[in-house]
CSV table of C-alpha atoms in Angstrom, one decimal:
chain,number,residue,atom,x,y,z
A,289,MET,CA,4.1,15.2,27.9
A,290,PRO,CA,6.2,12.9,30.1
A,291,LYS,CA,3.1,12.6,32.3
A,292,LEU,CA,1.1,11.5,29.3
A,293,VAL,CA,3.7,8.9,28.2
A,294,ALA,CA,4.0,7.5,31.7
A,295,GLY,CA,0.2,7.4,32.0
A,296,LEU,CA,-0.1,5.6,28.6
A,297,GLN,CA,2.4,3.0,29.7
A,298,ILE,CA,0.4,2.4,32.9
A,299,LEU,CA,-2.8,2.1,30.9
A,300,ASN,CA,-1.0,-0.5,28.6
A,301,GLN,CA,-0.2,-2.6,31.6
A,302,ALA,CA,-3.4,-2.1,33.6
A,303,ASP,CA,-5.9,-2.9,30.9
A,304,PRO,CA,-5.3,-6.1,29.0
A,305,CYS,CA,-7.6,-5.0,26.2
A,306,ALA,CA,-5.9,-1.7,25.6
A,307,GLU,CA,-2.6,-1.3,23.8
A,308,TYR,CA,-0.4,1.7,23.5
A,309,LEU,CA,2.2,2.2,20.8
A,310,VAL,CA,4.2,4.8,19.0
A,311,GLN,CA,3.8,4.6,15.3
A,312,GLU,CA,6.5,5.2,12.8
A,313,THR,CA,5.1,8.6,12.2
A,314,GLY,CA,5.7,9.5,15.8
A,315,GLU,CA,2.0,9.5,16.8
A,316,HIS,CA,1.1,8.0,20.1
A,317,VAL,CA,-1.8,5.7,19.5
A,318,ILE,CA,-4.2,3.8,21.8
A,319,LEU,CA,-5.7,0.6,20.5
A,320,ALA,CA,-9.0,-0.2,22.2
A,321,ALA,CA,-11.9,-2.6,21.8
A,322,GLY,CA,-14.6,-0.3,20.6
A,323,GLU,CA,-15.8,3.2,21.0
A,324,LEU,CA,-17.1,2.8,24.5
A,325,HIS,CA,-13.9,1.1,25.6
A,326,LEU,CA,-11.9,4.0,24.1
A,327,GLU,CA,-14.0,6.6,26.0
A,328,ARG,CA,-13.4,4.7,29.2
A,329,CYS,CA,-9.7,4.5,28.6
A,330,LEU,CA,-9.5,8.2,27.9
A,331,LYS,CA,-11.4,8.9,31.1
A,332,ASP,CA,-9.1,6.7,33.1
A,333,LEU,CA,-6.1,8.4,31.6
A,334,ARG,CA,-7.3,11.9,32.4
A,335,GLU,CA,-8.4,11.0,36.0
A,336,ARG,CA,-6.1,8.3,37.2
A,337,PHE,CA,-3.1,7.5,35.1
A,338,ALA,CA,-1.8,10.7,33.6
A,339,LYS,CA,-3.8,13.2,35.6
A,340,CYS,CA,-3.5,15.9,33.0
A,341,GLU,CA,-5.5,17.4,30.2
A,342,ILE,CA,-5.5,15.2,27.0
A,343,GLN,CA,-6.5,16.1,23.5
A,344,ALA,CA,-7.5,13.1,21.5
A,345,SER,CA,-7.6,13.2,17.8
A,346,GLU,CA,-10.2,11.5,15.7
A,347,ALA,CA,-9.9,7.8,15.3
A,348,ILE,CA,-7.4,6.6,12.8
A,349,VAL,CA,-8.8,4.5,10.0
A,350,PRO,CA,-6.2,2.6,8.0
A,351,PHE,CA,-6.7,2.6,4.3
A,352,ARG,CA,-4.9,0.9,1.4
A,353,GLU,CA,-4.3,2.3,-2.0
A,354,THR,CA,-4.6,0.6,-5.3
A,355,ALA,CA,-5.5,1.2,-8.9
A,356,VAL,CA,-7.8,-0.7,-11.3
A,357,LYS,CA,-8.3,-0.7,-15.0
A,358,GLY,CA,-11.0,1.8,-15.9
A,359,VAL,CA,-12.8,2.8,-19.0
A,360,ASP,CA,-13.4,6.2,-20.5
A,361,LYS,CA,-10.3,8.0,-19.2
A,362,ALA,CA,-8.4,11.0,-20.4
A,363,PRO,CA,-5.5,10.3,-22.7
A,364,PRO,CA,-2.4,9.0,-21.0
A,365,LYS,CA,0.2,11.5,-19.8
A,366,THR,CA,3.1,10.0,-21.8
A,367,ALA,CA,2.1,10.0,-25.4
A,368,GLY,CA,2.7,6.9,-27.5
A,369,ALA,CA,3.2,4.6,-24.5
A,370,PRO,CA,0.8,2.4,-22.6
A,371,ARG,CA,-1.1,4.0,-19.7
A,372,GLY,CA,1.0,4.4,-16.6
A,373,THR,CA,4.4,4.9,-18.2
A,374,VAL,CA,6.7,7.5,-16.9
A,375,ARG,CA,10.0,8.6,-18.4
A,376,THR,CA,12.1,10.4,-15.9
A,377,SER,CA,15.7,11.3,-15.8
A,378,VAL,CA,18.1,12.0,-13.0
A,379,TYR,CA,20.8,14.5,-12.7
A,380,ASP,CA,20.2,16.3,-16.0
A,381,GLY,CA,19.9,13.3,-18.2
A,382,LEU,CA,22.7,11.2,-16.8
A,383,VAL,CA,20.4,8.3,-16.2
A,384,GLU,CA,17.1,8.0,-17.8
A,385,PHE,CA,14.6,5.4,-16.9
A,386,THR,CA,11.1,4.3,-18.0
A,387,ILE,CA,8.9,2.7,-15.5
A,388,ARG,CA,5.3,1.5,-16.1
A,389,ALA,CA,2.7,1.0,-13.5
A,390,VAL,CA,0.1,-1.7,-14.0
A,391,PRO,CA,-2.6,-3.1,-11.7
A,392,LEU,CA,-1.9,-6.7,-10.7
A,393,PRO,CA,-4.5,-9.4,-11.6
A,394,PRO,CA,-6.8,-9.7,-8.6
A,395,ALA,CA,-6.0,-13.4,-8.1
A,396,VAL,CA,-2.3,-12.6,-7.8
A,397,THR,CA,-3.0,-9.8,-5.3
A,398,ASP,CA,-5.1,-12.1,-3.1
A,399,PHE,CA,-2.5,-14.8,-3.3
A,400,LEU,CA,0.3,-12.5,-2.3
A,401,ALA,CA,-1.8,-11.0,0.5
A,402,ALA,CA,-2.5,-14.4,1.9
A,403,GLN,CA,1.2,-15.5,1.7
A,404,GLN,CA,2.8,-12.7,3.6
A,405,LYS,CA,4.3,-15.2,6.1
A,406,THR,CA,5.8,-17.3,3.4
A,407,ILE,CA,7.4,-14.3,1.7
A,408,ALA,CA,8.7,-13.0,5.1
A,409,SER,CA,10.2,-16.3,6.0
A,410,MET,CA,11.9,-16.5,2.5
A,411,THR,CA,13.5,-13.2,3.1
A,412,LEU,CA,14.5,-14.3,6.6
A,413,GLN,CA,16.0,-17.5,5.3
A,414,ARG,CA,17.9,-15.7,2.7
A,415,GLN,CA,19.6,-13.5,5.3
A,416,GLU,CA,20.2,-16.4,7.6
A,417,ALA,CA,21.7,-18.5,4.8
A,418,ALA,CA,24.1,-15.6,4.2
A,419,GLU,CA,25.3,-16.0,7.8
A,420,ASP,CA,25.9,-19.6,7.1
A,421,GLU,CA,25.2,-20.9,10.6
A,422,VAL,CA,21.5,-21.6,10.7
A,423,ASP,CA,19.9,-25.0,10.5
A,424,ALA,CA,17.9,-24.6,7.3
A,425,GLU,CA,15.5,-27.3,8.2
A,426,ALA,CA,14.4,-25.6,11.4
A,427,ALA,CA,13.9,-22.3,9.7
A,428,GLU,CA,11.8,-23.9,7.0
A,429,ASN,CA,9.4,-25.6,9.4
A,430,ALA,CA,9.1,-22.7,11.8
A,431,THR,CA,6.7,-20.2,10.4
A,432,ARG,CA,6.3,-21.1,6.8
A,433,VAL,CA,3.0,-21.8,5.2
A,434,LEU,CA,4.3,-22.9,1.8
A,435,THR,CA,7.8,-23.9,0.7
A,436,PRO,CA,9.5,-21.5,-1.7
A,437,GLU,CA,9.1,-24.0,-4.5
A,438,GLN,CA,5.4,-24.2,-3.9
A,439,PHE,CA,5.0,-20.5,-3.6
A,440,TRP,CA,6.8,-19.8,-6.8
A,441,ALA,CA,4.9,-22.6,-8.6
A,442,GLU,CA,1.6,-21.3,-7.5
A,443,LEU,CA,2.5,-17.7,-8.4
A,444,GLU,CA,3.6,-18.8,-11.8
A,445,LYS,CA,0.4,-20.6,-12.4
A,446,LEU,CA,-1.6,-17.5,-11.4
A,447,PHE,CA,0.4,-15.3,-13.6
A,448,ASN,CA,0.1,-17.5,-16.6
A,449,LYS,CA,-3.6,-17.8,-16.0
A,450,ALA,CA,-4.0,-14.1,-16.1
A,451,GLY,CA,-2.3,-14.2,-19.5
A,452,GLY,CA,-1.2,-11.4,-21.8
A,453,GLU,CA,1.7,-9.5,-20.4
A,454,TRP,CA,1.8,-11.6,-17.2
A,455,THR,CA,3.0,-14.9,-18.6
A,456,GLY,CA,6.3,-15.7,-17.2
A,457,ALA,CA,6.2,-12.9,-14.8
A,458,ALA,CA,7.0,-15.1,-11.9
A,459,ASP,CA,10.6,-15.3,-13.1
A,460,ARG,CA,10.9,-11.6,-13.5
A,461,VAL,CA,9.8,-10.6,-10.0
A,462,TRP,CA,12.5,-8.3,-8.7
A,463,THR,CA,11.1,-7.7,-5.2
A,464,PHE,CA,7.9,-7.4,-3.2
A,465,GLY,CA,6.8,-4.3,-1.4
A,466,PRO,CA,6.3,-2.5,0.9
A,467,LYS,CA,8.8,-3.8,3.4
A,468,ASN,CA,9.8,-6.6,1.1
A,469,VAL,CA,6.7,-8.6,1.9
A,470,GLY,CA,3.7,-6.7,0.6
A,471,SER,CA,1.4,-7.5,-2.3
A,472,ASN,CA,3.1,-5.3,-4.9
A,473,VAL,CA,5.8,-6.4,-7.3
A,474,LEU,CA,8.6,-4.8,-9.1
A,475,LEU,CA,9.2,-6.5,-12.4
A,476,ASP,CA,12.0,-6.7,-14.9
A,477,PRO,CA,11.0,-6.3,-18.5
A,478,ALA,CA,10.5,-9.4,-20.6
A,479,GLY,CA,13.8,-10.7,-22.0
A,480,LYS,CA,16.1,-9.6,-19.2
A,481,THR,CA,18.4,-12.2,-17.9
A,482,THR,CA,19.4,-11.0,-14.4
A,483,LEU,CA,19.0,-13.5,-11.6
A,484,ARG,CA,16.1,-12.3,-9.6
A,485,LEU,CA,14.2,-13.6,-6.6
A,486,ARG,CA,13.1,-16.9,-8.0
A,487,GLY,CA,16.4,-17.6,-9.7
A,488,ARG,CA,18.2,-16.8,-6.5
A,489,GLU,CA,16.0,-19.3,-4.6
A,490,LYS,CA,17.1,-22.0,-6.9
A,491,VAL,CA,20.7,-21.0,-6.5
A,492,PHE,CA,20.4,-21.2,-2.7
A,493,ALA,CA,18.6,-24.5,-2.9
A,494,ASP,CA,21.4,-26.0,-5.1
A,495,ALA,CA,24.0,-24.5,-2.8
A,496,ARG,CA,22.5,-26.1,0.3
A,497,ALA,CA,22.4,-29.4,-1.6
A,498,ASP,CA,26.0,-29.1,-2.5
A,499,GLY,CA,27.1,-27.8,0.8
A,500,LYS,CA,28.3,-24.4,-0.4
A,501,THR,CA,27.5,-21.2,1.3
A,502,ALA,CA,25.1,-18.7,-0.2
A,503,ASP,CA,27.8,-16.2,-1.1
A,504,GLU,CA,29.9,-18.7,-3.0
A,505,ALA,CA,26.8,-19.8,-4.9
A,506,LEU,CA,25.9,-16.3,-5.8
A,507,GLU,CA,29.4,-15.5,-6.9
A,508,SER,CA,29.6,-18.5,-9.2
A,509,ALA,CA,26.2,-17.7,-10.7
A,510,ASP,CA,27.3,-14.1,-11.4
A,511,ALA,CA,30.5,-15.3,-12.9
A,512,ALA,CA,28.6,-17.6,-15.1
A,513,ALA,CA,26.3,-14.8,-16.2
A,514,ALA,CA,29.2,-12.5,-16.8
A,515,ALA,CA,31.0,-15.1,-18.9
A,516,ALA,CA,27.9,-15.5,-21.0
A,517,LEU,CA,28.3,-11.8,-22.0
A,518,THR,CA,31.1,-11.9,-24.5
A,519,ASP,CA,30.9,-8.3,-25.4
A,520,GLY,CA,33.2,-6.3,-23.0
A,521,ALA,CA,31.0,-3.2,-23.1
A,522,ALA,CA,27.9,-5.2,-22.2
A,523,THR,CA,29.7,-6.6,-19.1
A,524,ALA,CA,30.6,-3.1,-17.9
A,525,SER,CA,27.1,-1.8,-18.3
A,526,ALA,CA,25.6,-4.9,-16.6
A,527,ARG,CA,27.8,-4.2,-13.6
A,528,LEU,CA,26.7,-0.5,-13.7
A,529,PHE,CA,23.1,-1.4,-13.7
A,530,ARG,CA,23.5,-3.6,-10.8
A,531,ASP,CA,24.5,-0.5,-8.9
A,532,PHE,CA,21.3,1.2,-10.0
A,533,ASP,CA,19.3,-1.7,-8.7
A,534,HIS,CA,19.5,-0.8,-5.1
A,535,SER,CA,18.4,2.7,-5.6
A,536,ILE,CA,15.4,1.7,-7.7
A,537,GLU,CA,14.5,-1.0,-5.2
A,538,ALA,CA,14.7,1.6,-2.4
A,539,GLY,CA,12.5,4.0,-4.3
A,540,PHE,CA,10.0,1.2,-4.9
A,541,GLN,CA,9.8,0.3,-1.2
A,542,MET,CA,9.3,3.9,-0.3
A,543,ALA,CA,6.7,4.5,-2.9
A,544,THR,CA,4.7,1.4,-1.9
A,545,PHE,CA,4.9,2.2,1.8
A,546,GLN,CA,3.4,5.7,1.2
A,547,GLY,CA,1.2,5.8,-1.8
A,548,PRO,CA,0.6,9.0,-3.7
A,549,LEU,CA,-3.1,9.3,-2.8
A,550,CYS,CA,-2.8,9.8,0.9
A,551,ALA,CA,0.5,8.2,2.0
A,552,GLU,CA,-1.2,4.9,3.0
A,553,PRO,CA,0.4,1.5,2.0
A,554,VAL,CA,-0.2,0.3,-1.5
A,555,VAL,CA,-1.8,-3.0,-2.4
A,556,GLY,CA,-2.0,-4.9,-5.7
A,557,MET,CA,0.2,-2.9,-8.1
A,558,ALA,CA,3.0,-4.0,-10.3
A,559,TRP,CA,5.7,-1.7,-11.7
A,560,VAL,CA,7.8,-2.8,-14.6
A,561,VAL,CA,11.2,-1.2,-15.1
A,562,ASP,CA,11.2,-1.0,-18.8
A,563,GLN,CA,14.4,0.7,-19.5
A,564,ILE,CA,17.4,2.3,-17.9
A,565,THR,CA,19.9,4.3,-20.0
A,566,TYR,CA,23.1,5.7,-18.8
A,567,ASN,CA,24.4,8.6,-20.7
A,568,PRO,CA,28.0,9.1,-19.7
A,569,ASP,CA,28.3,12.6,-20.9
A,570,GLU,CA,29.1,14.0,-17.5
A,571,GLY,CA,32.1,11.8,-16.8
A,572,GLU,CA,33.2,9.3,-14.2
A,573,ASP,CA,33.4,11.7,-11.3
A,574,CYS,CA,29.7,12.2,-11.2
A,575,LYS,CA,28.9,8.6,-10.5
A,576,TRP,CA,28.9,8.8,-6.7
A,577,ARG,CA,26.3,11.5,-6.8
A,578,TRP,CA,23.7,9.8,-9.0
A,579,LEU,CA,23.2,6.9,-6.7
A,580,HIS,CA,21.7,9.1,-4.1
A,581,SER,CA,19.5,11.1,-6.4
A,582,LEU,CA,18.1,8.0,-8.1
A,583,THR,CA,16.2,6.8,-5.1
A,584,PRO,CA,14.1,9.8,-4.3
A,585,SER,CA,13.4,10.6,-8.0
A,586,SER,CA,12.2,7.0,-8.8
A,587,ARG,CA,9.6,7.4,-6.1
A,588,PRO,CA,7.6,10.3,-7.5
A,589,GLY,CA,8.0,8.7,-10.9
A,590,LEU,CA,6.4,5.5,-9.6
A,591,GLY,CA,3.6,7.6,-8.0
A,592,SER,CA,2.8,9.7,-11.1
A,593,GLY,CA,2.8,6.7,-13.4
A,594,TRP,CA,0.1,5.2,-11.3
A,595,CYS,CA,-2.1,8.3,-11.0
A,596,SER,CA,-2.9,8.2,-14.6
A,597,HIS,CA,-4.8,5.0,-13.9
A,598,PHE,CA,-8.3,4.8,-12.6
A,599,VAL,CA,-7.9,4.8,-8.9
A,600,GLY,CA,-9.9,3.2,-6.0
A,601,SER,CA,-9.0,3.0,-2.4
B,173,MET,CA,-32.0,-1.1,10.8
B,174,TYR,CA,-31.5,-1.6,7.1
B,175,ALA,CA,-31.7,2.2,6.6
B,176,VAL,CA,-28.9,2.7,9.1
B,177,VAL,CA,-26.7,0.2,7.3
B,178,ALA,CA,-27.5,1.6,3.9
B,179,ARG,CA,-26.9,5.1,4.9
B,180,ARG,CA,-23.4,4.2,6.1
B,181,ARG,CA,-22.6,2.6,2.8
B,182,GLY,CA,-22.8,-0.9,4.1
B,183,ARG,CA,-24.6,-3.9,2.7
B,184,VAL,CA,-26.4,-6.9,4.3
B,185,VAL,CA,-24.7,-10.2,3.6
B,186,SER,CA,-27.0,-12.7,5.2
B,187,GLU,CA,-30.0,-13.0,7.6
B,188,GLU,CA,-30.8,-16.1,9.5
B,189,MET,CA,-33.4,-16.8,12.1
B,190,LYS,CA,-32.4,-18.7,15.2
B,191,GLU,CA,-34.6,-21.7,15.7
B,192,GLY,CA,-36.9,-21.7,18.7
B,193,THR,CA,-36.4,-18.0,19.5
B,194,SER,CA,-37.6,-14.8,17.9
B,195,PHE,CA,-34.0,-13.6,17.1
B,196,PHE,CA,-32.5,-12.9,13.8
B,197,THR,CA,-28.8,-13.0,13.1
B,198,ILE,CA,-28.0,-10.4,10.5
B,199,ARG,CA,-24.5,-10.2,9.0
B,200,ALA,CA,-23.6,-7.0,7.2
B,201,MET,CA,-20.4,-5.5,5.8
B,202,LEU,CA,-19.7,-1.9,6.7
B,203,PRO,CA,-16.7,0.4,6.0
B,204,VAL,CA,-14.7,1.1,9.2
B,205,VAL,CA,-14.7,4.8,8.5
B,206,GLU,CA,-18.5,4.8,8.7
B,207,SER,CA,-18.8,2.7,11.7
B,208,PHE,CA,-18.2,5.3,14.4
B,209,GLY,CA,-21.4,5.8,16.3
B,210,PHE,CA,-23.0,2.8,14.5
B,211,ALA,CA,-23.7,0.9,17.7
B,212,ASP,CA,-25.3,3.8,19.4
B,213,GLU,CA,-27.4,4.6,16.4
B,214,ILE,CA,-28.6,1.1,15.8
B,215,ARG,CA,-29.7,0.8,19.4
B,216,LYS,CA,-31.5,4.1,19.3
B,217,ARG,CA,-33.3,3.3,16.1
B,218,THR,CA,-34.4,-0.2,17.1
B,219,SER,CA,-35.2,0.9,20.7
B,220,GLY,CA,-32.7,-1.5,22.1
B,221,ALA,CA,-33.9,-4.5,20.2
B,222,ALA,CA,-30.7,-4.9,18.1
B,223,SER,CA,-27.2,-5.3,19.6
B,224,PRO,CA,-24.4,-5.0,17.1
B,225,GLN,CA,-20.9,-6.6,17.2
B,226,LEU,CA,-18.2,-5.2,15.0
B,227,ILE,CA,-15.3,-7.3,13.8
B,228,PHE,CA,-12.6,-6.3,11.4
B,229,SER,CA,-12.9,-8.4,8.2
B,230,GLY,CA,-10.5,-6.9,5.6
B,231,TYR,CA,-10.0,-4.4,2.9
B,232,GLU,CA,-12.3,-3.8,-0.1
B,233,THR,CA,-11.9,-1.6,-3.1
B,234,LEU,CA,-14.2,1.5,-3.1
B,235,ASP,CA,-15.5,1.8,-6.6
B,236,GLN,CA,-15.0,5.5,-7.1
B,237,ASP,CA,-12.3,7.6,-8.6
B,238,PRO,CA,-11.1,10.3,-6.2
B,239,PHE,CA,-9.9,12.3,-9.2
B,240,TRP,CA,-13.2,12.2,-11.0
B,241,VAL,CA,-14.4,15.6,-12.1
B,242,PRO,CA,-17.8,16.2,-13.6
B,243,THR,CA,-17.8,16.8,-17.3
B,244,THR,CA,-21.2,16.6,-18.7
B,245,ILE,CA,-23.6,19.6,-18.3
B,246,GLU,CA,-26.0,17.7,-16.0
B,247,GLU,CA,-23.2,16.7,-13.8
B,248,LEU,CA,-21.8,20.1,-13.6
B,249,GLU,CA,-25.2,21.6,-12.7
B,250,ASP,CA,-25.8,19.0,-10.1
B,251,LEU,CA,-22.5,18.8,-8.4
B,252,GLY,CA,-20.6,21.9,-9.1
B,253,GLU,CA,-17.0,22.0,-10.4
B,254,LYS,CA,-15.3,19.6,-8.0
B,255,ALA,CA,-18.2,17.3,-7.0
B,256,ASP,CA,-17.1,17.2,-3.4
B,257,ARG,CA,-20.4,16.2,-2.1
B,258,ALA,CA,-21.0,13.1,-4.2
B,259,ASN,CA,-17.4,11.9,-4.4
B,260,VAL,CA,-17.0,9.9,-1.2
B,261,ALA,CA,-13.6,8.6,-2.3
B,262,LYS,CA,-12.3,12.1,-2.6
B,263,GLY,CA,-13.7,12.9,0.8
B,264,TYR,CA,-11.9,10.0,2.5
B,265,VAL,CA,-8.6,10.8,0.7
B,266,ASP,CA,-8.8,14.4,1.7
B,267,GLY,CA,-9.6,13.4,5.3
B,268,VAL,CA,-6.6,11.2,5.6
B,269,ARG,CA,-4.4,13.9,4.0
B,270,LYS,CA,-5.6,16.5,6.4
B,271,ARG,CA,-4.9,14.2,9.3
B,272,LYS,CA,-1.4,13.7,8.1
B,273,GLY,CA,-0.8,17.3,7.4
B,274,MET,CA,-0.5,16.9,3.7
B,275,PHE,CA,-1.7,19.4,1.1
B,276,VAL,CA,-5.4,19.3,0.4
B,277,GLU,CA,-6.9,21.1,-2.6
B,278,LYS,CA,-10.0,22.9,-1.5
B,279,LYS,CA,-11.8,26.0,-2.4
B,280,ILE,CA,-12.0,28.3,0.6
B,281,VAL,CA,-14.7,30.9,0.3
B,282,GLU,CA,-13.2,34.2,1.4
B,283,PHE,CA,-16.1,36.6,1.3
B,284,ALA,CA,-19.3,34.8,1.9
B,285,GLU,CA,-21.4,37.9,1.8
B,286,LYS,CA,-20.7,38.7,-1.8
B,287,GLN,CA,-23.7,38.0,-4.0
B,288,ARG,CA,-24.1,37.8,-7.7
B,289,THR,CA,-27.0,39.8,-8.9
B,290,LEU,CA,-29.3,37.1,-10.3
B,291,LYS,CA,-32.2,39.1,-11.7
B,292,ARG,CA,-30.3,41.0,-14.3
């Protein structure tokens, strides 16, 4: 094995057309320029670089998973709800949530796929703004294709064009996935007032204009939102749901990175978190445990909600 | 050449003839998973007259449901219970799952010699 790894590294250096990398799954993969080139690389490996017997697997073909609206399907799994809804609960009913999986309109999927760099640089800028040191101008001009304002404006236009349940969805986008930059979205239900990605962009832009740091701006925005909730119980539950957010987001990123069909990345799906209910029958001491179980259970929920759609790959 | 492309679930996008020569430039889209051995086969079939170049162009939805199970009588007769032969999407999905070591639902025939008596 060490001979193989050493040989692969030599191959990587010796041949400019061949690349060697270790994937996240732990597989050692050779990237070559065609079948003949690959055969030649393997021959070189066996005879010159690694000088040991090698077993090569079949070529890896990357796939993407998605779902589309189909006709003529079996009745949906969750009776009485639109197709793709899943109601799951965690920890014996302590937290129940309803998530709905819907295919994105194709125009939106294409747009998001083309704007990966923009989304990535927005995420990067958000992190840099939190560190408070970076020259915002340089970050903007460096790798961006569109400015955030242009991106969100275009996304809103596409959503409104798709119509129906998608109007106003640009404001409800919670996050993109997989890896925060893909072409799937996690949405809040209509009517929720939490400050999500687009709202936060505006907050940061105002903060830069005023000379405040990102953290200060966020705090003041949260305080303003909290003040708007005059009911004391509502404030407490809002704070609680913010704790759930991270778990659901993590479950979403995991589910989109490895789709339910064959663990390949997902493209072009939207998940709407319709409802989260917290049933505090178990008492306060259970709280630290549900955060951990929420993440892995939201992931199969997201997957099964989707499988009831017509699926293509 | 068209037969090779069609057999591998590809489609021809455009054909142009180069002026002044007798060469045609044919562009076709082909799924990557069916492109192994494509160059060799094309050369063999056209006796060296065609030389292919393969460039990655993107992802496209395959218009089949991997979970589709035949329901009408004709389909059941033609394809059996699980329709493994005709359902390409299911074939691809199972292939990837097998490669990753995930669970694959298949019918494994245990005793291939057992026969049903058909005449009675």
